[in-house]
């Protein structure tokens, strides 16, 4: 009865079998990998390739598709670098500076990968204990507790879903604000541009007795 | 040619009806289709209605030729407007691909470790047909925008499709030639299930002739083409000039390739065919009783009496069936009568071919032969020939055939009635066999497989295989028949059968090729087959989940864990079920009861719904004005490489980025807080058994 989340990453190293070496390989890969979050859904593999190529040699790229997300939700991308050092470097760089992929002003986030982020990870070889799976039905001795437990889990799931929804709203709000701000900015720049183009600026400079050094 | 077309058309019509709910097409199967044949669309993913299309096209062409009959020889003289475009030479490298219309053509393509080249003969899977279609790859390309791989296929027809009235030769194919639609189709490369061994046996000098062993080992051979313009089969030499020799004749490479395929394909075949066979058989068995029932219903009581007097030992059995069917009689009668008329010939064929396949070898030929003669409505001959064969037959068979013969003799009256009786008789014999020799039957199946391989050596075995094959072919008809009946929903039994059929089809598909996970999911979500699991043990892998759920629920097709949020204490997974029903069942079971994983993880399940498309990714700012100003739709934009960079701290975007960063920080904190709280609650719960958790406080900004 340990607390919930087992980091389930690198642990014991028993029998040396084929599966074991495979798992070891996988774990090494995990150490070399980093996860990018908040990536635009329009991202493509070559895009990531060039983006992360700035930090080292990219070995493999996997765009993780969460089927539950909408087509336009932020994507997560698993990137495998040449060695753990490069991966760590990339994570550090991206965390410290706003890194924009595809010029999207929303910067991506990067974290070092852990095993559970890989949907198709291999089975841990030392896990020879059979998975138990049982039904608890109303009326069974443990039902009350179990049901309570289930309700708790359900509530947690709902909370998480609520949080996700709130986050999404928040993100949209920010995006909206930024868009407006940007539009204003562009309007401003356009007006300045027009001023220059239509020689208004020259008149103004004359009027105020200032020297305009444009063009 | 007429009946052939009619049959094709009927098949097409039926399948259209069954699969697409176009009742109109099937309403008058004998008349030309009211709706025009669908034009081969550029991207028909699962090759829908290909066969139907073929049928339709052929029917249309039939009409055309009738018109053209006034000007004979006009049609054949017309040069084919390249139904299959001049093929590119084989062995060309992919990088030599040429571009046009947004398609990148290539000369080879590999899928699942198998490489397909131009002019390869391949099997094409169509989920609505039990036997894959055969076609030759004429072109292959990749859609530039869609990214899907497609191919232009020039079809082959099977022997029974071209000459349904002749003895079937399951190995013979006919190249489809002509200039009408349906000769070639564009299909998705995904529906190609694999190469098959087909060789051209033409004597043309340009053809590198296959050796005898090649032909024996090949799945198919062809020496004739079926010209849809003139509705006739012609030697392939005649169409060579129109189509191009590369398409028709074997090349040395191809022969070598065929020999190579042979090895794997053969083992594969022998491994899988008993399985498929037995499946088919069992389906056959399921279907036949229903056919028989119907027939018995139609028969007058007089005949029943007659029969029962004749066959004392069998009487009981039939009585039982009668009992069952009588109840349904009233309901079924109306529907069945009209339909039965339609399917009469095919049904008869089915049963006919059943009989010989059960009998021992030497008789097979005779009866087989007689069966085809019988089609020309000469029931008497059959009787005679059967008598001959009876002499050599084993006692069980002898008895059987004799009964059969007796019966048909007594019923030697007008032709129409005679036919019916013939059916009945075969019915009976079938039933007799079934009751007598369940074991014998099984043996028979086992035998049939090795015999397939001996086909070259013994004529008789070949005949036998024919009959088996015919049987199998007819089975598809009876399946269609079965499905149409289903539409009138006569009894639940049949429903069950068809349900079983669909799952079988699914299994079959899996034998060919495992559906990719993504595709499976994309199809599953709208169909309501996908269940989302929450609160899954994070240490479980996809394989674990799959194993666990397969042991707990029926009909689990696939399962996968979702990539986990780094800080979330629990994992999520997705399970795809074969049917919506099993998904719903599992869902309600998990709702009602509690599924505990590892004694610590009660599963929370919910149905995955199609996600509503939100307008766009928040944070991706696309400015209309900017777009116009920079004229982003030009070539330059398309070729522009999107840059990724760390923004500099003196730009607008940096400001924006900082805002995002701020939000991200807040979000992250919220999540961490929430999960921390949840984790604590769980911990408390597990250790103390009571949950004193307070209401969650969602400290939003």
JSON list of C-alpha atoms in Angstrom, two decimals, chain B residues 58 126 214 334 395 542 637 661:
[
{"chain": "B", "resi": 58, "resn": "UNK", "atom": "CA", "xyz": [-20.59, -4.54, -67.10]},
{"chain": "B", "resi": 126, "resn": "UNK", "atom": "CA", "xyz": [-12.85, -5.75, -49.70]},
{"chain": "B", "resi": 214, "resn": "UNK", "atom": "CA", "xyz": [5.15, -22.61, -61.82]},
{"chain": "B", "resi": 334, "resn": "UNK", "atom": "CA", "xyz": [-44.83, -13.75, -48.06]},
{"chain": "B", "resi": 395, "resn": "UNK", "atom": "CA", "xyz": [-22.71, -48.19, -48.31]},
{"chain": "B", "resi": 542, "resn": "UNK", "atom": "CA", "xyz": [-0.16, -1.13, -23.08]},
{"chain": "B", "resi": 637, "resn": "UNK", "atom": "CA", "xyz": [5.15, 31.05, -48.50]},
{"chain": "B", "resi": 661, "resn": "UNK", "atom": "CA", "xyz": [5.18, 31.72, -19.54]}
]
